[in-house]
Structure formats: structure tokens, C-alpha cells
Tab-separated table of C-alpha atoms and ligand atoms in Angstrom:
chain	number	residue	atom	x	y	z
A	460	MET	CA	-21.145	-4.301	-25.952
A	461	THR	CA	-18.521	-4.815	-25.370
A	462	GLU	CA	-15.816	-4.379	-22.113
A	463	PRO	CA	-13.035	-1.991	-22.784
A	464	SER	CA	-9.361	-3.683	-22.298
A	465	PRO	CA	-7.883	-2.506	-19.575
A	466	PRO	CA	-4.839	0.151	-21.311
A	467	THR	CA	-1.146	-0.883	-20.754
A	468	ALA	CA	1.958	1.143	-20.650
A	469	ALA	CA	3.419	-1.997	-23.151
A	470	ASN	CA	0.240	-1.390	-25.518
A	471	ARG	CA	-0.517	2.147	-25.097
A	472	ILE	CA	-4.028	1.837	-25.519
A	473	ILE	CA	-5.989	5.076	-24.110
A	474	PRO	CA	-9.047	4.693	-21.793
A	475	VAL	CA	-12.170	5.149	-23.247
A	476	ALA	CA	-14.226	3.872	-20.359
A	477	ASP	CA	-13.746	4.282	-16.915
A	478	TRP	CA	-13.033	0.257	-16.240
A	479	ARG	CA	-11.154	0.625	-12.995
A	480	ARG	CA	-14.522	0.155	-10.920
A	481	PRO	CA	-16.713	-3.064	-11.862
A	482	GLY	CA	-19.485	-2.594	-10.446
A	483	PRO	CA	-19.356	-2.960	-6.948
A	484	GLN	CA	-21.112	-5.500	-4.328
A	485	ALA	CA	-24.379	-4.184	-2.825
A	486	ALA	CA	-22.936	-5.077	0.797
A	487	GLU	CA	-25.619	-7.518	2.842
A	488	THR	CA	-26.390	-6.054	6.255
A	489	HIS	CA	-29.448	-8.969	6.868
A	490	PRO	CA	-28.986	-11.339	9.714
A	491	LEU	CA	-27.556	-8.559	12.384
A	492	ILE	CA	-23.719	-10.228	13.251
A	493	PRO	CA	-22.508	-7.492	15.992
A	494	ALA	CA	-18.765	-6.144	16.270
A	495	GLN	CA	-17.417	-8.728	18.299
A	496	GLY	CA	-13.568	-8.273	17.798
A	497	LEU	CA	-13.185	-12.276	17.048
A	498	LEU	CA	-14.296	-11.474	12.283
A	499	GLN	CA	-13.343	-13.873	10.704
A	500	ASP	CA	-12.914	-14.724	7.565
A	501	ARG	CA	-13.423	-18.544	5.611
A	502	LEU	CA	-9.763	-18.911	5.789
A	503	GLN	CA	-9.717	-17.951	9.608
A	504	ARG	CA	-7.974	-15.040	9.282
A	505	PRO	CA	-8.222	-12.457	11.550
A	506	LEU	CA	-9.147	-9.124	10.718
A	507	ARG	CA	-6.754	-6.944	11.896
A	508	ASP	CA	-5.293	-3.952	9.642
A	509	LEU	CA	-7.533	-1.084	7.957
A	510	ARG	CA	-6.063	0.147	4.673
A	511	ILE	CA	-7.781	3.508	3.230
A	512	SER	CA	-7.260	5.062	0.824
A	513	VAL	CA	-7.422	8.669	0.847
A	514	THR	CA	-7.118	9.864	-3.349
A	515	ASP	CA	-7.249	8.130	-6.920
A	516	ARG	CA	-4.737	10.946	-7.508
A	517	CYS	CA	-0.741	11.795	-7.463
A	518	ASN	CA	1.554	13.929	-8.486
A	519	PHE	CA	3.882	10.582	-10.042
A	520	ARG	CA	3.640	8.780	-12.660
A	521	CYS	CA	5.978	5.433	-11.514
A	522	GLY	CA	5.408	3.249	-14.265
A	523	TYR	CA	4.141	0.483	-12.548
A	524	CYS	CA	1.865	2.186	-10.399
A	525	MET	CA	0.140	4.999	-12.721
A	526	PRO	CA	1.609	5.732	-16.079
A	527	LYS	CA	2.520	8.081	-18.216
A	528	GLU	CA	0.442	6.964	-21.338
A	529	VAL	CA	-2.173	6.338	-19.250
A	530	PHE	CA	-2.536	8.755	-16.692
A	531	ASP	CA	-3.245	11.440	-18.710
A	532	LYS	CA	-4.416	14.717	-18.413
A	533	ASN	CA	-7.626	12.937	-20.016
A	534	TYR	CA	-7.769	10.104	-17.274
A	535	PRO	CA	-11.272	10.269	-15.205
A	536	TYR	CA	-9.910	10.889	-11.966
A	537	LEU	CA	-12.940	10.451	-9.387
A	538	PRO	CA	-15.344	13.837	-8.697
A	539	HIS	CA	-14.772	15.315	-5.182
A	540	ALA	CA	-18.327	14.030	-4.562
A	541	SER	CA	-17.619	10.690	-4.833
A	542	LEU	CA	-14.752	10.661	-1.879
A	543	LEU	CA	-15.492	9.500	1.610
A	544	SER	CA	-15.902	12.922	3.045
A	545	PHE	CA	-13.186	12.935	6.293
A	546	GLU	CA	-16.076	12.654	8.729
A	547	GLU	CA	-17.212	9.105	6.774
A	548	ILE	CA	-14.208	7.425	7.021
A	549	THR	CA	-14.442	7.875	10.439
A	550	ARG	CA	-17.528	6.236	10.725
A	551	VAL	CA	-16.910	3.101	9.111
A	552	ALA	CA	-12.841	2.755	10.877
A	553	ALA	CA	-15.148	3.033	13.662
A	554	GLN	CA	-16.773	-0.167	12.797
A	555	PHE	CA	-13.494	-1.155	11.742
A	556	LEU	CA	-11.825	-1.116	14.911
A	557	ALA	CA	-14.702	-2.335	16.793
A	558	HIS	CA	-14.367	-6.206	14.750
A	559	GLY	CA	-11.142	-5.984	15.857
A	560	VAL	CA	-8.283	-3.821	13.053
A	561	ARG	CA	-5.883	-2.347	15.620
A	562	LYS	CA	-3.579	-0.458	13.025
A	563	ILE	CA	-5.104	2.215	10.319
A	564	ARG	CA	-3.151	2.605	7.261
A	565	LEU	CA	-3.663	6.128	5.641
A	566	THR	CA	-2.826	5.351	1.158
A	567	GLY	CA	-3.650	6.542	-2.075
A	568	GLY	CA	-2.183	8.011	-4.902
A	569	GLU	CA	-0.320	10.135	-2.465
A	570	PRO	CA	-2.509	10.591	0.688
A	571	LEU	CA	-0.938	13.834	1.649
A	572	LEU	CA	-2.436	15.970	-1.456
A	573	ARG	CA	-5.649	15.363	0.667
A	574	LYS	CA	-6.152	19.289	0.973
A	575	ASN	CA	-6.519	18.859	5.092
A	576	LEU	CA	-5.081	16.050	6.191
A	577	GLU	CA	-4.179	16.241	9.061
A	578	HIS	CA	-7.372	16.899	9.757
A	579	LEU	CA	-9.247	13.276	9.075
A	580	ILE	CA	-5.282	12.372	11.128
A	581	GLU	CA	-6.953	13.755	13.912
A	582	MET	CA	-10.110	12.967	14.160
A	583	LEU	CA	-8.982	8.886	12.973
A	584	ALA	CA	-5.839	9.752	16.330
A	585	ALA	CA	-9.386	10.496	18.279
A	586	LEU	CA	-11.105	6.866	17.420
A	587	ARG	CA	-10.017	4.175	20.349
A	588	THR	CA	-10.426	0.133	20.348
A	589	PRO	CA	-13.120	-1.627	22.192
A	590	GLU	CA	-10.125	-2.541	24.815
A	591	GLY	CA	-9.957	1.432	24.911
A	592	LEU	CA	-6.733	1.704	23.161
A	593	PRO	CA	-6.170	4.372	20.296
A	594	PRO	CA	-5.275	2.692	16.574
A	595	GLU	CA	-2.027	2.295	15.344
A	596	LEU	CA	-1.451	5.223	13.041
A	597	THR	CA	0.361	5.219	10.096
A	598	LEU	CA	0.527	6.785	6.067
A	599	THR	CA	2.125	5.915	3.486
A	600	THR	CA	3.870	8.867	0.608
A	601	ASN	CA	6.058	9.126	-1.600
A	602	GLY	CA	7.543	11.934	0.688
A	603	SER	CA	7.497	14.972	-1.983
A	604	LEU	CA	5.160	17.266	-0.246
A	605	LEU	CA	6.608	15.416	3.737
A	606	ALA	CA	9.341	18.616	3.911
A	607	ARG	CA	6.757	20.466	4.679
A	608	LYS	CA	3.589	18.713	6.291
A	609	ALA	CA	6.095	16.393	8.946
A	610	ARG	CA	5.480	18.342	11.601
A	611	ALA	CA	1.243	19.027	11.117
A	612	LEU	CA	0.897	15.346	11.109
A	613	ARG	CA	2.650	14.252	13.359
A	614	ASP	CA	1.031	17.467	15.764
A	615	ALA	CA	-2.674	16.372	14.305
A	616	GLY	CA	-1.404	11.918	16.145
A	617	LEU	CA	0.220	10.058	12.868
A	618	GLN	CA	3.186	7.946	14.410
A	619	ARG	CA	4.913	6.164	11.717
A	620	VAL	CA	5.928	6.656	8.462
A	621	THR	CA	6.759	5.264	5.398
A	622	VAL	CA	8.655	6.639	2.110
A	623	SER	CA	8.335	5.360	-1.447
A	624	LEU	CA	12.484	5.993	-2.922
A	625	ASP	CA	13.026	3.645	-5.915
A	626	GLY	CA	17.481	4.491	-5.946
A	627	LEU	CA	19.575	7.659	-4.180
A	628	ASP	CA	21.093	8.688	-7.885
A	629	ASP	CA	19.176	11.251	-9.163
A	630	ALA	CA	19.150	10.314	-12.546
A	631	VAL	CA	17.176	6.650	-12.208
A	632	PHE	CA	15.521	8.369	-9.898
A	633	ARG	CA	13.766	10.582	-12.012
A	634	ARG	CA	13.050	8.314	-15.014
A	635	MET	CA	11.513	6.729	-12.607
A	636	ASN	CA	8.330	8.712	-10.873
A	637	ASP	CA	8.498	10.360	-14.506
A	638	VAL	CA	7.809	13.494	-13.410
A	639	ASP	CA	11.015	14.847	-13.411
A	640	PHE	CA	11.131	15.313	-9.318
A	641	PRO	CA	14.740	15.281	-7.603
A	642	VAL	CA	15.572	12.931	-5.273
A	643	ALA	CA	16.997	15.605	-3.214
A	644	ASP	CA	13.967	16.843	-2.344
A	645	VAL	CA	12.003	13.241	-1.110
A	646	LEU	CA	15.595	13.149	1.217
A	647	ALA	CA	14.135	15.750	2.701
A	648	GLY	CA	11.051	14.837	3.450
A	649	ILE	CA	12.221	11.640	5.670
A	650	GLU	CA	15.080	14.154	7.268
A	651	ALA	CA	12.228	16.180	8.330
A	652	ALA	CA	9.930	13.234	8.803
A	653	ARG	CA	12.668	12.251	11.879
A	654	ASP	CA	13.236	15.654	12.963
A	655	ALA	CA	9.172	15.989	13.550
A	656	GLY	CA	9.441	12.489	15.912
A	657	LEU	CA	7.461	10.013	13.117
A	658	GLY	CA	10.844	7.528	13.226
A	659	ALA	CA	10.051	6.379	16.942
A	660	ARG	CA	11.054	2.965	17.500
A	661	GLY	CA	11.406	2.448	14.181
A	662	GLY	CA	7.945	4.020	12.834
A	663	LEU	CA	10.396	5.608	10.072
A	664	LYS	CA	10.320	3.098	7.234
A	665	VAL	CA	11.486	4.024	3.555
A	666	ASN	CA	10.293	1.020	0.950
A	667	MET	CA	11.814	0.638	-2.573
A	668	VAL	CA	10.257	-1.209	-5.259
A	669	VAL	CA	12.854	-2.898	-6.895
A	670	LYS	CA	12.399	-3.190	-10.930
A	671	ARG	CA	15.628	-5.670	-12.537
A	672	GLY	CA	17.065	-4.105	-15.241
A	673	THR	CA	16.189	-0.556	-13.978
A	674	ASN	CA	16.666	0.283	-9.999
A	675	GLU	CA	19.071	-2.539	-9.569
A	676	HIS	CA	22.076	-1.289	-9.158
A	677	GLU	CA	20.677	1.011	-5.942
A	678	ILE	CA	20.437	-1.569	-3.945
A	679	LEU	CA	23.595	-1.425	-1.844
A	680	PRO	CA	23.972	2.504	-2.678
A	681	MET	CA	20.524	2.686	-0.381
A	682	ALA	CA	21.577	-0.166	2.138
A	683	ARG	CA	24.237	2.294	2.905
A	684	HIS	CA	22.837	5.805	3.065
A	685	PHE	CA	20.427	4.544	5.693
A	686	ARG	CA	22.148	1.806	7.645
A	687	GLY	CA	22.198	3.788	11.259
A	688	ARG	CA	20.103	6.108	10.003
A	689	GLY	CA	17.536	5.649	12.016
A	690	VAL	CA	15.719	4.678	8.672
A	691	THR	CA	13.827	0.524	8.408
A	692	LEU	CA	14.967	-0.331	4.478
A	693	ARG	CA	12.167	-2.435	2.628
A	694	PHE	CA	12.706	-3.774	-0.812
A	695	ILE	CA	9.512	-4.355	-2.778
A	696	GLU	CA	9.001	-7.501	-5.449
A	697	TYR	CA	7.549	-5.207	-8.414
A	698	MET	CA	4.470	-6.563	-8.586
A	699	ASP	CA	1.286	-7.214	-10.758
A	700	VAL	CA	-1.147	-5.597	-9.199
A	701	GLY	CA	-3.441	-3.866	-11.305
A	702	ALA	CA	-3.492	-4.218	-15.382
A	703	THR	CA	-1.565	-0.482	-16.486
A	704	ASN	CA	2.097	-1.187	-15.272
A	705	GLY	CA	3.056	-3.244	-18.640
A	706	TRP	CA	3.788	-6.435	-15.799
A	707	ARG	CA	6.530	-8.898	-16.728
A	708	MET	CA	7.771	-11.756	-15.135
A	709	ASP	CA	11.275	-11.128	-15.984
A	710	GLU	CA	10.704	-7.276	-14.814
A	711	VAL	CA	10.410	-8.905	-11.154
A	712	LEU	CA	13.703	-9.307	-8.870
A	713	PRO	CA	13.487	-12.066	-6.144
A	714	SER	CA	14.280	-11.015	-2.197
A	715	ALA	CA	16.608	-13.954	-1.940
A	716	GLN	CA	18.909	-12.452	-4.952
A	717	VAL	CA	18.709	-8.889	-3.132
A	718	ILE	CA	18.870	-10.669	0.306
A	719	GLU	CA	22.009	-12.606	-1.635
A	720	ARG	CA	23.735	-8.918	-2.753
A	721	LEU	CA	23.317	-7.359	0.336
A	722	GLN	CA	25.137	-9.419	2.040
A	723	THR	CA	28.396	-10.120	-0.007
A	724	GLU	CA	28.999	-6.063	1.902
A	725	PHE	CA	26.964	-6.135	4.840
A	726	ALA	CA	26.705	-9.256	7.179
A	727	LEU	CA	22.803	-9.658	8.482
A	728	VAL	CA	21.470	-11.781	10.883
A	729	PRO	CA	17.570	-12.636	10.465
A	730	LEU	CA	14.511	-11.815	12.231
A	731	GLU	CA	11.220	-12.908	13.758
A	732	ALA	CA	8.462	-11.300	12.487
A	733	ALA	CA	7.986	-8.342	14.701
A	734	ALA	CA	3.037	-9.013	14.445
A	735	PRO	CA	1.466	-10.989	12.879
A	736	GLY	CA	0.434	-10.801	9.153
A	737	GLU	CA	3.712	-8.520	8.718
A	738	THR	CA	4.149	-8.275	5.021
A	739	ALA	CA	8.427	-8.317	5.140
A	740	GLN	CA	10.224	-11.166	6.310
A	741	ARG	CA	13.266	-9.326	8.549
A	742	TRP	CA	17.076	-8.714	8.245
A	743	GLY	CA	19.086	-6.675	10.984
A	744	TYR	CA	22.202	-5.645	9.997
A	745	ALA	CA	24.999	-7.736	12.292
A	746	GLY	CA	28.036	-6.531	14.551
A	747	PRO	CA	31.522	-6.848	14.942
A	748	SER	CA	30.629	-10.397	17.203
A	749	GLY	CA	28.046	-11.690	14.443
A	750	GLN	CA	25.120	-10.779	16.026
A	751	TRP	CA	21.886	-8.064	15.249
A	752	ASP	CA	23.560	-5.047	16.506
A	753	PRO	CA	21.075	-2.978	16.976
A	754	SER	CA	21.838	1.162	16.158
A	755	LEU	CA	22.755	-0.441	13.379
A	756	GLY	CA	18.955	-1.008	12.288
A	757	GLU	CA	16.933	-3.586	9.398
A	758	VAL	CA	15.930	-4.406	6.385
A	759	GLY	CA	13.596	-6.166	4.929
A	760	VAL	CA	12.297	-7.864	1.853
A	761	ILE	CA	8.416	-8.171	0.656
A	762	SER	CA	8.084	-11.226	-1.965
A	763	SER	CA	5.001	-10.479	-2.918
A	764	VAL	CA	5.148	-12.498	-6.365
A	765	THR	CA	8.289	-14.965	-5.565
A	766	GLN	CA	6.874	-16.195	-1.231
A	767	ALA	CA	2.830	-15.399	-1.577
A	768	PHE	CA	2.079	-14.114	3.059
A	769	CYS	CA	-1.688	-15.193	1.748
A	770	HIS	CA	-2.461	-17.879	4.703
A	771	ASP	CA	-1.919	-14.887	7.001
A	772	CYS	CA	-2.918	-12.419	4.797
A	773	ASN	CA	-5.343	-9.653	7.611
A	774	ARG	CA	-5.886	-6.461	6.028
A	775	ALA	CA	-8.655	-4.538	4.373
A	776	ARG	CA	-8.753	-1.512	2.172
A	777	LEU	CA	-10.602	0.820	1.059
A	778	SER	CA	-11.352	2.741	-1.861
A	779	THR	CA	-11.028	6.537	-2.239
A	780	GLU	CA	-15.033	5.925	-2.948
A	781	GLY	CA	-15.839	3.273	-0.073
A	782	GLN	CA	-15.619	0.268	-1.912
A	783	VAL	CA	-13.959	-2.249	0.432
A	784	TYR	CA	-11.500	-4.892	-1.229
A	785	LEU	CA	-10.408	-7.832	0.453
A	786	CYS	CA	-7.605	-8.622	-1.842
A	787	LEU	CA	-4.492	-6.562	-3.735
A	788	PHE	CA	-5.657	-8.405	-6.524
A	789	ALA	CA	-9.485	-8.190	-6.515
A	790	GLY	CA	-11.657	-7.687	-9.188
A	791	GLN	CA	-14.601	-6.229	-7.420
A	792	GLY	CA	-14.740	-3.997	-4.186
A	793	HIS	CA	-17.832	-4.280	-1.625
A	794	ASP	CA	-19.839	-0.685	-1.444
A	795	LEU	CA	-20.261	1.247	1.635
A	796	ARG	CA	-20.763	3.818	0.504
A	797	SER	CA	-24.290	3.838	-0.296
A	798	LEU	CA	-25.234	2.800	2.990
A	799	LEU	CA	-23.429	4.974	4.604
A	800	ARG	CA	-25.917	7.313	2.685
A	801	GLY	CA	-28.358	5.680	2.732
A	802	GLY	CA	-28.782	6.525	6.809
A	803	ALA	CA	-27.589	2.920	7.536
A	804	SER	CA	-26.903	2.620	11.783
A	805	ASP	CA	-23.897	2.273	12.926
A	806	ALA	CA	-25.206	-1.731	13.502
A	807	GLU	CA	-25.957	-2.079	10.320
A	808	LEU	CA	-22.626	-0.729	9.185
A	809	ALA	CA	-20.754	-3.017	11.133
A	810	SER	CA	-22.888	-6.115	10.000
A	811	ALA	CA	-21.950	-4.766	6.657
A	812	ILE	CA	-18.254	-5.309	7.395
A	813	ALA	CA	-18.697	-8.594	8.949
A	814	HIS	CA	-20.893	-10.053	6.111
A	815	ILE	CA	-17.778	-8.733	3.569
A	816	TRP	CA	-14.852	-10.821	5.765
A	817	GLN	CA	-16.357	-13.535	7.020
A	818	GLY	CA	-17.263	-14.168	2.702
A	819	ARG	CA	-13.253	-13.745	2.260
A	820	SER	CA	-11.646	-16.412	0.317
A	821	ASP	CA	-8.212	-14.036	-1.424
A	822	ARG	CA	-5.076	-15.582	-1.763
A	823	TYR	CA	-4.263	-13.606	-4.772
A	824	SER	CA	-0.266	-14.969	-4.479
A	825	GLU	CA	-0.615	-18.182	-3.086
A	826	LEU	CA	-2.494	-18.975	-6.415
A	827	ARG	CA	-0.121	-16.770	-8.847
A	828	ALA	CA	2.192	-19.539	-7.919
A	829	SER	CA	0.856	-22.721	-9.067
A	830	LEU	CA	-0.190	-20.821	-12.389
A	831	PRO	CA	2.669	-20.203	-15.671
A	832	ALA	CA	4.498	-17.290	-15.780
A	833	GLU	CA	2.782	-16.593	-18.844
A	834	ALA	CA	-0.869	-16.885	-17.230
A	835	ALA	CA	-0.191	-13.572	-13.886
A	836	GLU	CA	1.005	-12.037	-16.522
A	837	PRO	CA	-1.784	-8.839	-16.818
A	838	SER	CA	-3.711	-9.611	-19.975
A	839	PRO	CA	-6.248	-7.651	-22.259
A	840	GLY	CA	-9.835	-8.064	-20.587
A	841	ARG	CA	-8.728	-9.403	-17.342
A	842	ARG	CA	-10.873	-7.161	-14.421
A	843	ARG	CA	-8.307	-5.710	-11.472
A	844	VAL	CA	-8.431	-2.425	-10.454
A	845	GLU	CA	-5.785	-0.243	-10.048
A	846	MET	CA	-3.267	0.178	-7.182
A	847	SER	CA	-3.668	3.952	-6.976
A	848	TYR	CA	-6.927	3.917	-6.241
A	849	ILE	CA	-7.251	1.076	-3.720
A	850	GLY	CA	-3.996	2.045	-2.141
A	851	GLY	CA	-1.013	-0.283	-0.997
B	1238	SAM	N1	1.597	7.485	-3.508
B	1238	SAM	C1	2.167	6.741	-1.960
B	1238	SAM	C2	3.920	6.705	-2.632
B	1238	SAM	O1	3.869	6.309	-3.194
B	1238	SAM	O2	4.201	5.645	-1.264
B	1238	SAM	C3	1.464	5.864	-1.224
B	1238	SAM	C4	0.686	5.214	-2.664
B	1238	SAM	S1	1.457	3.419	-3.300
B	1238	SAM	C5	0.119	2.879	-4.387
B	1238	SAM	C6	1.643	2.620	-2.244
B	1238	SAM	C7	2.702	1.928	-2.278
B	1238	SAM	O3	2.644	0.941	-3.187
B	1238	SAM	C8	4.060	2.198	-2.982
B	1238	SAM	O4	5.057	1.870	-1.930
B	1238	SAM	C9	4.876	2.233	-4.748
B	1238	SAM	O5	6.145	1.735	-3.785
B	1238	SAM	C10	3.779	0.338	-3.938
B	1238	SAM	N2	3.069	0.026	-5.548
B	1238	SAM	C11	2.865	0.768	-5.947
B	1238	SAM	N3	2.763	-0.110	-7.215
B	1238	SAM	C12	3.538	-1.302	-6.973
B	1238	SAM	C13	4.350	-2.361	-7.619
B	1238	SAM	N4	3.093	-2.790	-9.127
B	1238	SAM	N5	4.698	-2.786	-7.584
B	1238	SAM	C14	5.290	-3.004	-6.352
B	1238	SAM	N6	4.655	-2.314	-5.039
B	1238	SAM	C15	4.033	-0.593	-6.006
B	1239	SF4	FE1	1.661	8.251	-6.679
B	1239	SF4	FE2	2.184	5.835	-5.421
B	1239	SF4	FE3	1.505	5.328	-7.067
B	1239	SF4	FE4	4.435	6.119	-7.766
B	1239	SF4	S1	3.676	4.698	-6.654
B	1239	SF4	S2	2.412	6.784	-8.165
B	1239	SF4	S3	3.805	7.449	-6.268
B	1239	SF4	S4	0.404	6.316	-5.651
B	1240	SF4	FE1	-2.950	-10.901	0.861
B	1240	SF4	FE2	-4.334	-10.620	-1.568
B	1240	SF4	FE3	-1.865	-10.166	-1.620
B	1240	SF4	FE4	-3.191	-12.766	-0.544
B	1240	SF4	S1	-2.571	-11.256	-2.456
B	1240	SF4	S2	-1.084	-11.370	0.548
B	1240	SF4	S3	-4.963	-12.314	0.201
B	1240	SF4	S4	-3.664	-8.968	-0.224
């Protein structure tokens, strides 16, 4: 039997089977590798960052992520029993921390749709690294439910939040989320996050995916709006992630051009990376002296397409149903859920994670840079996991 082609927004094919989950690779546990916080992959990259997708569902239908034509009412979302429980997620996260992870990001789908998410946050906040420190806990959200939930999330132990927002113009934003969601409600969510204390120490970020010809004219208005307001704005290049968004290279606006546009209005100075493996290139707004004025804040660009940053990529992703993905562009995950549900000990779980990470050689964006543009464009039959399934 031939496999169904991944549907794309462009070819408008509706999926007839669940092609999102190519058979997982069973995780090896033996020989037992203990957690010593020193794991390295095959390219000598450490493991520092864990992204956990808590749901594959979303109340938005951003065309670059979950196009309506594909993610419609017939789409085979995961049944509840397939999802990792909060206890299972916490158990896995504890082993990742033992291996050197310092930062945990909750994502999705839309993570705030997962019921009682604050309980999971409480459980994760109670974990400790081998040095006795709590993990840095953050969350990426579309902001639609943030006004209601920010306080409870903060009280549960969330430290930071990143809100995705693709423009300030209401018509543009409604078109991009494709469910007619008003921009004012997301802005209210951002304010609520700040009021709840999630903006302390630069913790509040706004991510804007820039699509050439769709929202590029929102770059300057967004920068004007967030400059000096304690929010770090980051512009993300539209990526060829997944197989449904009909990505085309000519819709990518290179980050270098984003910076050029910002410089037509603002004086910017380059800043050092805040941490190894950081995805954003940072720029500070200069004051009258020409030096960075921290009260004006900073902007960043994430150039996943035009300037690959695989060489220090230290991120692992845990899918909603417990598969570890080693790259946003991976075609296959490594199954931890069957270990969790099959009675594996913590030592075996830790060992499985070690085997998975030590076998990693993924560096898709670097390789894409050496491909001709057409070869990088998604083609029918290419297997790639969706971002809503493993999280951004
Ligand atoms: N629903 C939440 C949100 O939108 O923030 C969390 C999940 S979403 C998959 C995580 C991030 O991925 C968002 O900032 C979103 O803009 C980004 N994203 C999704 N598809 C993308 C694409 N094709 N290119 C670049 N960024 C993308
Ligand atoms: Fe939903 Fe986030 Fe994807 Fe938009 S980017 S469809 S909000 S998961
Ligand atoms: Fe990391 Fe893969 Fe992105 Fe490279 S392409 S930075 S390896 S997630």
C-alpha cells in the first residue's frame, strides 16, 4: 500500500490517514548510561533545553502552522489517552534535568488549552537540577487565553512567557490567525502577563513570524509599539517546518532585511548572545549617546532559514504523546511513552534519553543552506512532523 502524501495548503488535499506520526523508534535502554549532566551528541552539542508539547490542538489556524484546509473538523487529533499525563511528563522532565537540561518550555498546539496546566507547572517547578536549582520555566502561547490565566500561571511557578503576535493591525492579525481573533485580546493578555510579574528580568517576549507579502508592513509598527515597554520583540523567519503550510522560499523575508528596515527608523547596536545556544541575534535600541539604552529594550531576529544555528543547538522536543524529537525538521521521534507505561525504572528512562541524545547528528538548517532553493521546498511524500505536534 502506498503512503498518503502529506497535504499542503497549496494542493488542498485533505488527509485520509494520520501521516503525522511515522512509526516511532523504540528507545534503547541498555547498556545502562547513568545521568551525569555531561551528555553530548555526535556533534559535541550538550543537552540544555527541553520543549514539551502539551497538546496538539489549537484555537487558531495560522496558515504557516495549522492551515484550515488541513486542520479541519475531520483532522485526527490525538485521543486523550495518547497524551502523556502530567505525572508522566514530570517523570521524563526530571530525567532530562539530571542529564543537564536547565530550561523547560511548554508549548503545543496552544498550551493554554490543556486543562489544569497550572498543576503541571507546579509539578515542574518543584523539580531540581543536580545543583539543586529549579529549572527555568517558560511557555509559548498565542495569548488568546492569557488575560484569564496569567496570574494563576505565575502563582504556579511560571517565570517567563513568550506570546506569538504577527501584527498590530486588526485586519492583518485576524487574517493570519484565520479564526477572526481580535488583536486587542492578545494585547490584553500581554498586559496581564506583565501585571502578573511574568515580565521581570526580560521575561516577556513577543514573537512575530514574518511572511513576505503578508505582514512585512507590520515590522515597524510592532517595533514602535513594544520599544521601551519591557517587551522583547523577535522577528522569526517563516520556516519550512511541517508539510502542510505550502512553504515557499520567496515568502521568506531574510532577517538581514528586517534589521535594515528597523534601522531606517531606530539606531540599533548589536548585543552579545544571552546564553550559549540562543536562537535569536539580539540588537539593543540606542539612546542619544549611541550606546544601548536598556530602558528602551531590545529586538531580536531568529534567522532559521538564512543563517542556520545548528552548530550549538541544544534543544530536545517531547511530543504530546511522549516521543523525543531531536530536530524541528526530524521525520521520526523516539518513543519514551512505551517505556513509561511498560514499567521502566528512572535509571532506564535516563539511559534511554542518553542513548537518544548520543546518537543525534541532526543539523537540518545547515544542510538546507547547501541545497538549491527548490530542493528545500516541501514535496509530496516528504515526511516531516508538524510544529503543532512537537511544539515550536
Ligand atoms: N500556539 C503557541 C503559539 O503560537 O505561540 C505555541 C505553539 S507554536 C507552534 C510555537 C511558535 O512556532 C510560535 O511562535 C509560532 O509563531 C511559531 N511557528 C509556527 N509555524 C511556524 C513557521 N512555519 N515558521 C516560523 N515559525 C513558526
Ligand atoms: Fe496555533 Fe501557535 Fe500554530 Fe498559530 S502558531 S496555529 S497559535 S499552534
Ligand atoms: Fe536545531 Fe534542527 Fe533547528 Fe538545526 S534545524 S537549529 S538542529 S532544531
